[in-house]
CSV table of N, CA and C in Angstrom, one decimal:
chain,number,residue,atom,x,y,z
A,1,LEU,N,0.3,-1.4,-0.1
A,1,LEU,CA,-0.2,0.4,0.1
A,1,LEU,C,0.5,1.4,-0.3
A,2,THR,N,1.7,1.1,0.6
A,2,THR,CA,2.3,2.2,0.5
A,2,THR,C,4.0,2.1,-0.5
A,3,LEU,N,3.8,1.3,-1.1
A,3,LEU,CA,4.6,1.3,-2.3
A,3,LEU,C,3.5,2.2,-3.6
A,4,VAL,N,2.9,1.9,-2.9
A,4,VAL,CA,0.8,2.2,-4.2
A,4,VAL,C,1.1,3.7,-3.9
A,5,PHE,N,0.8,4.5,-2.9
A,5,PHE,CA,0.6,5.7,-2.7
A,5,PHE,C,2.1,6.1,-2.8
A,6,GLY,N,3.3,5.9,-3.7
A,6,GLY,CA,4.6,6.5,-3.0
A,6,GLY,C,4.4,6.6,-4.7
A,7,ALA,N,3.9,5.6,-5.4
A,7,ALA,CA,4.3,5.7,-6.9
A,7,ALA,C,3.2,7.0,-7.4
A,8,TRP,N,1.8,6.7,-6.7
A,8,TRP,CA,1.1,7.5,-7.0
A,8,TRP,C,1.3,8.9,-7.1
A,9,LEU,N,2.0,9.6,-6.0
A,9,LEU,CA,2.4,10.9,-5.0
A,9,LEU,C,3.8,11.0,-6.8
A,10,LEU,N,4.5,10.2,-6.7
A,10,LEU,CA,5.5,11.1,-7.0
A,10,LEU,C,5.2,10.9,-9.0
A,11,GLY,N,3.2,10.0,-9.1
A,11,GLY,CA,3.4,10.8,-10.6
A,11,GLY,C,2.5,12.3,-10.3
A,12,THR,N,2.1,12.8,-9.1
A,12,THR,CA,1.5,13.7,-8.7
A,12,THR,C,1.8,15.3,-8.9
A,13,ARG,N,0.5,15.8,-10.2
A,13,ARG,CA,1.4,17.2,-10.7
A,13,ARG,C,2.2,17.5,-9.5
A,14,ALA,N,2.8,18.7,-9.6
A,14,ALA,CA,3.5,19.2,-8.4
A,14,ALA,C,2.2,20.9,-8.3
A,15,GLU,N,0.8,21.3,-8.7
A,15,GLU,CA,0.0,21.7,-9.1
A,15,GLU,C,-0.5,21.3,-7.5
A,16,VAL,N,-1.3,20.1,-7.7
A,16,VAL,CA,-1.7,19.2,-6.5
A,16,VAL,C,-0.9,19.4,-5.3
A,17,LEU,N,0.0,19.3,-6.1
A,17,LEU,CA,0.7,18.4,-4.4
A,17,LEU,C,1.1,19.6,-3.1
A,18,ASP,N,1.6,21.6,-4.4
A,18,ASP,CA,1.8,22.6,-3.1
A,18,ASP,C,0.6,23.5,-3.6
A,19,GLY,N,-1.7,23.1,-3.5
A,19,GLY,CA,-2.3,23.5,-3.7
A,19,GLY,C,-2.4,24.9,-4.8
A,20,ARG,N,-1.4,25.4,-6.0
A,20,ARG,CA,-1.8,26.1,-6.4
A,20,ARG,C,-3.1,25.9,-7.4
A,21,LYS,N,-3.6,25.1,-7.3
A,21,LYS,CA,-4.4,24.7,-8.8
A,21,LYS,C,-5.1,25.5,-8.7
A,22,LEU,N,-4.7,25.7,-10.7
A,22,LEU,CA,-5.5,27.4,-10.6
A,22,LEU,C,-7.0,27.8,-11.7
A,23,ALA,N,-7.2,28.4,-10.7
A,23,ALA,CA,-9.0,28.2,-10.8
A,23,ALA,C,-9.4,28.4,-12.6
A,24,PRO,N,-10.5,28.1,-13.3
A,24,PRO,CA,-11.1,28.2,-14.3
A,24,PRO,C,-11.7,29.5,-14.1
A,25,SER,N,-10.9,30.3,-15.1
A,25,SER,CA,-12.1,31.2,-16.4
A,25,SER,C,-13.1,31.2,-15.3
A,26,VAL,N,-13.5,32.9,-14.8
A,26,VAL,CA,-15.1,32.5,-14.1
A,26,VAL,C,-15.6,32.3,-15.4
A,27,ASP,N,-15.2,33.0,-16.3
A,27,ASP,CA,-16.1,33.3,-17.7
A,27,ASP,C,-16.5,31.4,-18.5
A,28,ALA,N,-15.9,30.9,-18.0
A,28,ALA,CA,-15.3,29.1,-17.9
A,28,ALA,C,-17.6,28.0,-18.2
A,29,PRO,N,-17.5,27.4,-19.5
A,29,PRO,CA,-18.8,27.1,-18.9
A,29,PRO,C,-18.6,26.2,-18.1
A,30,ALA,N,-19.7,25.6,-17.1
A,30,ALA,CA,-19.8,24.7,-16.6
A,30,ALA,C,-18.6,23.7,-16.5
A,31,ALA,N,-17.9,22.6,-15.7
A,31,ALA,CA,-16.9,21.8,-15.8
A,31,ALA,C,-18.0,20.7,-17.2
A,32,PRO,N,-17.3,19.8,-17.6
A,32,PRO,CA,-17.5,19.4,-19.0
A,32,PRO,C,-18.4,18.3,-17.8
A,33,GLY,N,-18.0,17.3,-17.1
A,33,GLY,CA,-18.9,16.5,-15.8
A,33,GLY,C,-19.6,16.6,-15.3
A,34,LEU,N,-20.1,18.1,-15.3
A,34,LEU,CA,-21.3,18.3,-14.2
A,34,LEU,C,-22.6,16.6,-14.6
A,35,LYS,N,-22.8,16.5,-13.4
A,35,LYS,CA,-23.6,15.9,-13.0
A,35,LYS,C,-25.1,16.1,-13.5
A,36,ALA,N,-26.3,15.2,-13.7
A,36,ALA,CA,-27.6,16.2,-13.8
A,36,ALA,C,-27.9,16.1,-12.8
A,37,ALA,N,-27.7,16.1,-11.8
A,37,ALA,CA,-28.2,16.0,-10.4
A,37,ALA,C,-28.0,17.8,-9.9
A,38,ASP,N,-26.3,17.5,-10.5
A,38,ASP,CA,-25.5,19.1,-9.9
A,38,ASP,C,-26.8,20.3,-10.3
A,39,ARG,N,-27.1,19.9,-11.4
A,39,ARG,CA,-27.4,21.4,-12.9
A,39,ARG,C,-28.0,22.9,-11.9
A,40,PRO,N,-29.5,22.2,-11.5
A,40,PRO,CA,-29.8,23.2,-10.7
A,40,PRO,C,-29.1,24.1,-10.1
A,41,ALA,N,-27.9,23.1,-8.9
A,41,ALA,CA,-27.4,24.1,-7.7
A,41,ALA,C,-26.5,24.6,-8.4
A,42,TYR,N,-25.6,24.5,-9.3
A,42,TYR,CA,-25.0,25.0,-10.9
A,42,TYR,C,-25.1,25.9,-11.1
A,43,ASP,N,-26.7,25.9,-11.4
A,43,ASP,CA,-27.7,27.4,-12.0
A,43,ASP,C,-28.1,28.4,-11.0
A,44,ARG,N,-28.8,28.0,-9.5
A,44,ARG,CA,-28.5,29.6,-8.5
A,44,ARG,C,-27.7,29.9,-8.6
A,45,LEU,N,-26.4,28.7,-7.7
A,45,LEU,CA,-25.0,29.2,-7.5
A,45,LEU,C,-24.9,30.8,-8.9
A,46,MET,N,-24.5,29.9,-9.9
A,46,MET,CA,-24.0,30.8,-11.3
A,46,MET,C,-24.5,32.5,-11.1
A,47,LYS,N,-26.4,32.4,-10.5
A,47,LYS,CA,-27.9,33.9,-11.2
A,47,LYS,C,-26.6,34.7,-9.9
A,48,LEU,N,-26.5,33.6,-8.4
A,48,LEU,CA,-26.5,34.5,-7.8
A,48,LEU,C,-24.7,35.2,-7.6
A,49,MET,N,-24.1,34.7,-8.1
A,49,MET,CA,-22.4,35.4,-8.9
A,49,MET,C,-22.7,36.2,-9.2
A,50,GLU,N,-23.9,36.2,-10.4
A,50,GLU,CA,-24.2,37.0,-11.0
A,50,GLU,C,-24.6,38.4,-10.6
A,51,GLU,N,-25.7,38.2,-10.1
A,51,GLU,CA,-26.0,38.7,-9.4
A,51,GLU,C,-25.7,39.5,-7.7
A,52,GLY,N,-24.3,39.5,-8.1
A,52,GLY,CA,-22.9,40.3,-6.9
A,52,GLY,C,-23.1,39.7,-6.0
A,53,VAL,N,-23.7,38.1,-4.8
A,53,VAL,CA,-23.6,38.3,-4.0
A,53,VAL,C,-21.8,37.6,-3.9
A,54,TRP,N,-21.7,38.0,-4.0
A,54,TRP,CA,-20.0,38.0,-3.8
A,54,TRP,C,-19.2,38.6,-2.8
A,55,ARG,N,-20.0,40.2,-3.3
A,55,ARG,CA,-20.1,41.5,-2.8
A,55,ARG,C,-20.3,41.3,-1.0
A,56,GLU,N,-21.1,40.2,-0.8
A,56,GLU,CA,-21.5,40.4,0.6
A,56,GLU,C,-19.7,40.1,1.7
A,57,ASP,N,-20.6,40.8,2.8
A,57,ASP,CA,-19.4,41.2,3.9
A,57,ASP,C,-19.6,40.6,4.6
A,58,GLY,N,-18.8,39.6,4.4
A,58,GLY,CA,-18.8,38.0,5.5
A,58,GLY,C,-19.1,36.6,4.9
A,59,LEU,N,-19.1,36.8,3.6
A,59,LEU,CA,-19.9,36.5,2.9
A,59,LEU,C,-18.7,34.8,3.3
A,60,SER,N,-19.5,33.5,4.2
A,60,SER,CA,-19.2,32.4,4.4
A,60,SER,C,-19.8,31.2,2.9
A,61,VAL,N,-18.9,30.3,2.9
A,61,VAL,CA,-20.4,28.8,2.2
A,61,VAL,C,-21.5,28.6,2.8
A,62,ALA,N,-20.9,28.2,4.0
A,62,ALA,CA,-22.0,28.2,4.8
A,62,ALA,C,-23.9,29.0,4.9
A,63,ALA,N,-23.4,30.7,4.8
A,63,ALA,CA,-24.3,31.5,4.0
A,63,ALA,C,-24.3,31.1,2.0
A,64,LEU,N,-23.8,30.4,2.0
A,64,LEU,CA,-23.6,31.0,0.5
A,64,LEU,C,-24.7,29.9,0.4
A,65,ALA,N,-24.1,28.6,1.1
A,65,ALA,CA,-25.0,27.2,0.6
A,65,ALA,C,-26.4,27.3,0.9
A,66,SER,N,-26.8,28.4,2.1
A,66,SER,CA,-27.6,28.1,2.3
A,66,SER,C,-28.9,29.4,1.9
A,67,LYS,N,-28.1,30.0,1.4
A,67,LYS,CA,-29.1,30.8,-0.7
A,67,LYS,C,-29.7,29.9,-1.6
A,68,VAL,N,-28.0,29.1,-1.9
A,68,VAL,CA,-28.0,28.3,-3.2
A,68,VAL,C,-29.4,27.2,-2.4
A,69,GLY,N,-29.6,26.4,-1.5
A,69,GLY,CA,-30.5,25.6,-0.6
A,69,GLY,C,-30.0,25.0,-1.1
A,70,VAL,N,-28.5,24.5,-0.9
A,70,VAL,CA,-28.3,22.8,-0.8
A,70,VAL,C,-27.0,23.0,0.4
A,71,PRO,N,-27.0,21.3,1.5
A,71,PRO,CA,-25.7,21.7,1.9
A,71,PRO,C,-24.5,22.3,2.1
A,72,GLU,N,-24.0,22.1,3.3
A,72,GLU,CA,-22.5,23.0,2.9
A,72,GLU,C,-21.5,22.6,2.2
A,73,HIS,N,-22.1,21.1,2.5
A,73,HIS,CA,-20.8,20.1,1.3
A,73,HIS,C,-21.3,20.0,0.2
A,74,LYS,N,-22.0,20.1,-0.1
A,74,LYS,CA,-23.1,19.7,-1.6
A,74,LYS,C,-22.0,21.4,-2.6
A,75,LEU,N,-22.0,21.9,-1.9
A,75,LEU,CA,-21.5,23.3,-2.8
A,75,LEU,C,-20.2,23.4,-2.7
A,76,ARG,N,-19.5,23.1,-1.7
A,76,ARG,CA,-18.1,22.7,-1.6
A,76,ARG,C,-18.0,22.3,-2.7
A,77,ALA,N,-17.7,20.5,-2.2
A,77,ALA,CA,-17.8,19.9,-4.2
A,77,ALA,C,-18.5,20.2,-5.2
A,78,LEU,N,-19.4,21.5,-5.6
A,78,LEU,CA,-19.6,21.7,-6.6
A,78,LEU,C,-18.7,23.1,-7.0
A,79,ILE,N,-17.9,23.7,-5.7
A,79,ILE,CA,-17.2,24.3,-5.6
A,79,ILE,C,-15.5,24.1,-6.2
A,80,ASN,N,-15.3,23.0,-5.7
A,80,ASN,CA,-14.3,22.4,-5.3
A,80,ASN,C,-13.6,21.1,-6.0
A,81,GLY,N,-14.6,20.7,-7.0
A,81,GLY,CA,-14.2,19.0,-7.6
A,81,GLY,C,-15.4,19.2,-9.1
A,82,GLU,N,-16.3,20.0,-9.1
A,82,GLU,CA,-17.3,20.3,-10.4
A,82,GLU,C,-16.6,21.5,-11.2
A,83,LEU,N,-15.9,22.4,-10.1
A,83,LEU,CA,-15.5,23.5,-10.9
A,83,LEU,C,-14.3,24.3,-11.0
A,84,GLY,N,-13.7,22.7,-9.8
A,84,GLY,CA,-12.0,22.6,-9.9
A,84,GLY,C,-11.4,24.4,-9.3
A,85,TYR,N,-11.9,24.9,-8.8
A,85,TYR,CA,-11.7,26.3,-7.8
A,85,TYR,C,-10.9,24.9,-6.5
A,86,ARG,N,-10.0,25.9,-6.3
A,86,ARG,CA,-9.2,25.4,-5.1
A,86,ARG,C,-9.5,25.5,-4.0
A,87,ASN,N,-10.3,26.1,-3.2
A,87,ASN,CA,-11.4,26.1,-2.4
A,87,ASN,C,-12.1,27.3,-2.7
A,88,PHE,N,-13.1,27.9,-1.5
A,88,PHE,CA,-14.1,28.8,-2.0
A,88,PHE,C,-13.2,29.6,-1.8
A,89,SER,N,-12.5,30.4,-0.7
A,89,SER,CA,-11.7,31.8,-1.1
A,89,SER,C,-11.7,32.2,-2.7
A,90,ALA,N,-11.1,31.2,-3.1
A,90,ALA,CA,-10.5,31.5,-4.3
A,90,ALA,C,-11.1,31.6,-5.9
A,91,PHE,N,-13.2,31.3,-5.3
A,91,PHE,CA,-14.0,31.4,-6.6
A,91,PHE,C,-14.3,32.4,-6.2
A,92,LEU,N,-14.4,33.1,-4.8
A,92,LEU,CA,-14.9,34.5,-4.4
A,92,LEU,C,-13.9,35.2,-5.2
A,93,ASN,N,-12.6,35.0,-5.0
A,93,ASN,CA,-11.8,35.8,-5.2
A,93,ASN,C,-11.5,35.7,-6.9
A,94,ALA,N,-11.6,34.8,-8.2
A,94,ALA,CA,-11.9,34.6,-9.5
A,94,ALA,C,-13.2,35.8,-9.9
A,95,HIS,N,-14.3,35.7,-8.8
A,95,HIS,CA,-16.1,36.9,-9.3
A,95,HIS,C,-14.8,38.1,-8.8
A,96,ARG,N,-14.0,38.9,-8.2
A,96,ARG,CA,-14.0,39.8,-7.5
A,96,ARG,C,-12.7,39.9,-9.2
A,97,LEU,N,-11.9,39.1,-9.2
A,97,LEU,CA,-11.0,39.5,-9.6
A,97,LEU,C,-11.3,40.3,-11.2
A,98,LYS,N,-12.9,39.3,-11.3
A,98,LYS,CA,-13.3,39.5,-13.1
A,98,LYS,C,-13.8,41.2,-13.1
A,99,GLU,N,-15.2,41.3,-11.2
A,99,GLU,CA,-15.3,43.2,-11.5
A,99,GLU,C,-13.8,44.3,-11.8
A,100,ALA,N,-12.8,43.9,-11.2
A,100,ALA,CA,-11.4,44.6,-11.1
A,100,ALA,C,-11.4,44.2,-12.0
A,101,GLN,N,-11.2,43.6,-12.8
A,101,GLN,CA,-10.4,44.1,-14.7
A,101,GLN,C,-11.9,44.8,-15.3
A,102,ARG,N,-13.0,44.5,-15.3
A,102,ARG,CA,-14.4,45.4,-15.8
A,102,ARG,C,-13.8,46.8,-15.1
A,103,LEU,N,-13.6,47.9,-14.1
A,103,LEU,CA,-13.5,48.7,-13.4
A,103,LEU,C,-12.6,49.1,-14.1
A,104,LEU,N,-11.4,47.8,-14.1
A,104,LEU,CA,-10.4,49.1,-15.0
A,104,LEU,C,-10.3,49.1,-15.8
A,105,SER,N,-11.1,48.6,-16.7
A,105,SER,CA,-10.8,48.9,-17.8
A,105,SER,C,-12.1,50.0,-18.7
A,106,ASP,N,-12.9,50.0,-18.1
A,106,ASP,CA,-13.3,51.0,-17.8
A,106,ASP,C,-13.0,52.5,-17.7
A,107,PRO,N,-13.9,53.4,-19.2
A,107,PRO,CA,-12.5,54.8,-19.6
A,107,PRO,C,-12.7,56.0,-18.3
A,108,GLU,N,-14.3,55.5,-17.7
A,108,GLU,CA,-15.0,56.1,-16.7
A,108,GLU,C,-15.0,56.3,-15.2
A,109,GLN,N,-13.7,54.9,-14.7
A,109,GLN,CA,-13.1,54.4,-14.1
A,109,GLN,C,-11.7,55.8,-13.7
A,110,ALA,N,-11.1,55.3,-14.8
A,110,ALA,CA,-10.1,55.8,-14.9
A,110,ALA,C,-9.4,56.9,-14.2
A,111,ARG,N,-10.1,57.7,-13.1
A,111,ARG,CA,-9.3,58.7,-12.2
A,111,ARG,C,-9.9,58.1,-11.0
A,112,ARG,N,-10.2,56.1,-10.9
A,112,ARG,CA,-11.1,56.4,-9.9
A,112,ARG,C,-8.7,56.0,-9.6
A,113,GLN,N,-9.1,55.5,-7.9
A,113,GLN,CA,-8.2,54.8,-6.8
A,113,GLN,C,-7.7,53.8,-7.9
A,114,ILE,N,-6.4,53.1,-7.7
A,114,ILE,CA,-7.3,51.3,-7.8
A,114,ILE,C,-7.0,50.8,-6.2
A,115,LEU,N,-6.6,51.5,-5.2
A,115,LEU,CA,-7.3,50.7,-3.9
A,115,LEU,C,-8.0,51.5,-3.5
A,116,GLN,N,-9.1,51.9,-4.1
A,116,GLN,CA,-10.5,52.5,-4.3
A,116,GLN,C,-11.0,50.7,-4.8
A,117,ILE,N,-10.5,51.1,-5.8
A,117,ILE,CA,-11.3,49.4,-6.5
A,117,ILE,C,-11.1,48.6,-5.8
A,118,ALA,N,-10.4,48.2,-5.5
A,118,ALA,CA,-9.9,46.6,-4.5
A,118,ALA,C,-10.9,46.8,-3.3
A,119,LEU,N,-10.9,48.2,-2.8
A,119,LEU,CA,-11.9,47.7,-1.5
A,119,LEU,C,-13.2,47.1,-2.0
A,120,ASP,N,-13.9,48.4,-3.1
A,120,ASP,CA,-15.0,48.2,-3.8
A,120,ASP,C,-14.9,46.3,-4.2
A,121,VAL,N,-14.5,45.7,-4.8
A,121,VAL,CA,-14.3,44.8,-5.4
A,121,VAL,C,-14.3,43.6,-3.8
A,122,GLY,N,-13.5,44.0,-3.1
A,122,GLY,CA,-13.9,43.3,-1.4
A,122,GLY,C,-12.4,42.8,-1.2
A,123,TYR,N,-11.5,43.3,-1.8
A,123,TYR,CA,-10.1,43.6,-1.0
A,123,TYR,C,-10.0,44.4,0.5
A,124,GLY,N,-8.6,44.0,1.4
A,124,GLY,CA,-9.1,44.9,2.6
A,124,GLY,C,-8.4,45.4,2.6
A,125,SER,N,-7.0,45.6,1.4
A,125,SER,CA,-6.0,46.8,1.4
A,125,SER,C,-5.2,46.1,-0.5
A,126,ILE,N,-4.3,46.9,-0.3
A,126,ILE,CA,-3.8,46.3,-2.3
A,126,ILE,C,-3.2,46.5,-2.1
A,127,ALA,N,-1.9,45.3,-1.0
A,127,ALA,CA,-0.4,43.9,-1.5
A,127,ALA,C,-1.7,42.5,-1.7
A,128,PRO,N,-2.6,42.3,-0.7
A,128,PRO,CA,-3.5,41.0,-1.6
A,128,PRO,C,-3.9,41.3,-2.8
A,129,PHE,N,-4.0,42.4,-2.9
A,129,PHE,CA,-4.9,42.1,-4.2
A,129,PHE,C,-4.2,42.4,-5.3
A,130,ASN,N,-2.9,43.5,-5.2
A,130,ASN,CA,-2.1,43.1,-6.2
A,130,ASN,C,-2.2,41.5,-6.3
A,131,ARG,N,-1.2,41.3,-5.8
A,131,ARG,CA,-0.5,39.7,-5.7
A,131,ARG,C,-1.6,39.1,-6.2
A,132,ALA,N,-2.6,38.8,-5.8
A,132,ALA,CA,-4.1,37.6,-6.7
A,132,ALA,C,-3.9,38.0,-8.2
A,133,PHE,N,-3.9,39.5,-8.6
A,133,PHE,CA,-4.7,40.1,-9.8
A,133,PHE,C,-3.0,39.7,-10.6
A,134,LYS,N,-2.5,40.0,-10.0
A,134,LYS,CA,-0.9,39.8,-10.9
A,134,LYS,C,-1.1,38.1,-11.6
A,135,GLU,N,-0.7,37.6,-10.5
A,135,GLU,CA,-1.0,36.4,-10.5
A,135,GLU,C,-2.4,35.7,-10.9
A,136,ALA,N,-3.2,35.8,-11.8
A,136,ALA,CA,-4.1,35.8,-12.4
A,136,ALA,C,-4.0,35.8,-14.0
A,137,THR,N,-3.8,37.4,-14.1
A,137,THR,CA,-4.2,38.7,-14.8
A,137,THR,C,-2.3,38.2,-15.8
A,138,GLY,N,-1.3,37.6,-14.6
A,138,GLY,CA,-0.5,38.6,-15.2
A,138,GLY,C,0.4,39.5,-15.7
A,139,ALA,N,-0.4,40.6,-15.0
A,139,ALA,CA,0.0,42.1,-15.4
A,139,ALA,C,-0.5,42.8,-13.8
A,140,THR,N,0.1,43.9,-13.3
A,140,THR,CA,0.2,44.6,-12.4
A,140,THR,C,-1.2,45.6,-12.7
A,141,PRO,N,-2.4,45.9,-11.6
A,141,PRO,CA,-3.8,46.3,-11.4
A,141,PRO,C,-2.8,47.5,-13.1
A,142,SER,N,-2.0,48.4,-12.5
A,142,SER,CA,-1.6,49.1,-13.1
A,142,SER,C,-0.9,49.5,-15.0
A,143,ASP,N,-0.5,48.1,-14.8
A,143,ASP,CA,-0.4,48.1,-15.6
A,143,ASP,C,-1.4,48.0,-16.6
A,144,PHE,N,-2.1,46.8,-16.0
A,144,PHE,CA,-3.6,45.8,-16.9
A,144,PHE,C,-4.4,47.6,-17.8
A,145,ARG,N,-4.2,48.3,-16.5
A,145,ARG,CA,-5.4,49.6,-16.7
A,145,ARG,C,-4.5,49.9,-17.9
A,146,LYS,N,-3.5,50.6,-18.0
A,146,LYS,CA,-2.9,51.3,-18.9
A,146,LYS,C,-3.4,51.5,-20.7
A,147,LYS,N,-3.0,49.6,-20.2
A,147,LYS,CA,-3.4,48.4,-21.5
A,147,LYS,C,-3.9,48.6,-21.8
A,148,ALA,N,-5.4,49.2,-21.4
A,148,ALA,CA,-6.6,48.2,-20.8
A,148,ALA,C,-7.4,49.5,-22.3
A,149,LEU,N,-6.7,50.6,-21.1
A,149,LEU,CA,-7.2,52.1,-21.9
A,149,LEU,C,-6.5,52.5,-23.0
A,150,GLY,N,-5.7,52.1,-23.4
A,150,GLY,CA,-3.9,52.6,-24.4
A,150,GLY,C,-3.6,53.6,-24.2
A,151,GLU,N,-2.7,53.0,-23.5
A,151,GLU,CA,-1.9,54.2,-23.3
A,151,GLU,C,-0.9,53.8,-22.8
A,152,GLY,N,-0.5,52.6,-22.6
A,152,GLY,CA,0.9,52.0,-22.4
A,152,GLY,C,1.7,50.8,-23.7
């Protein structure tokens, strides 16, 4: 058994071992393996996310599960297993970053400070926002804004 586990461990990709599994795009369709029984919960979850439930202060997986109408463990299984996110926070951050990209690309928002945008989308300070944004897009928020607005 130990030998089998060791062989599996050696064959496992590094992203699984260190927990850095990349989350799919927020715009990505449902995972191809989505079970028919999970479809109603998936549809309710996506509708709530589009409506901006991710903006609620202190939103927990339990609170979101209640809004979706499924037990917490089912929502975790949907987010982690079916949608492929590392955890609930990664799922929320994907939606936050999508909104940040929209705001940074909007010419009407060009005079707003990046810190204000970070706070508006749910980050507590600029450093975690910058780190998450760069990891997701490959660019800093200011570089992304310059390129999106044709200034760079």
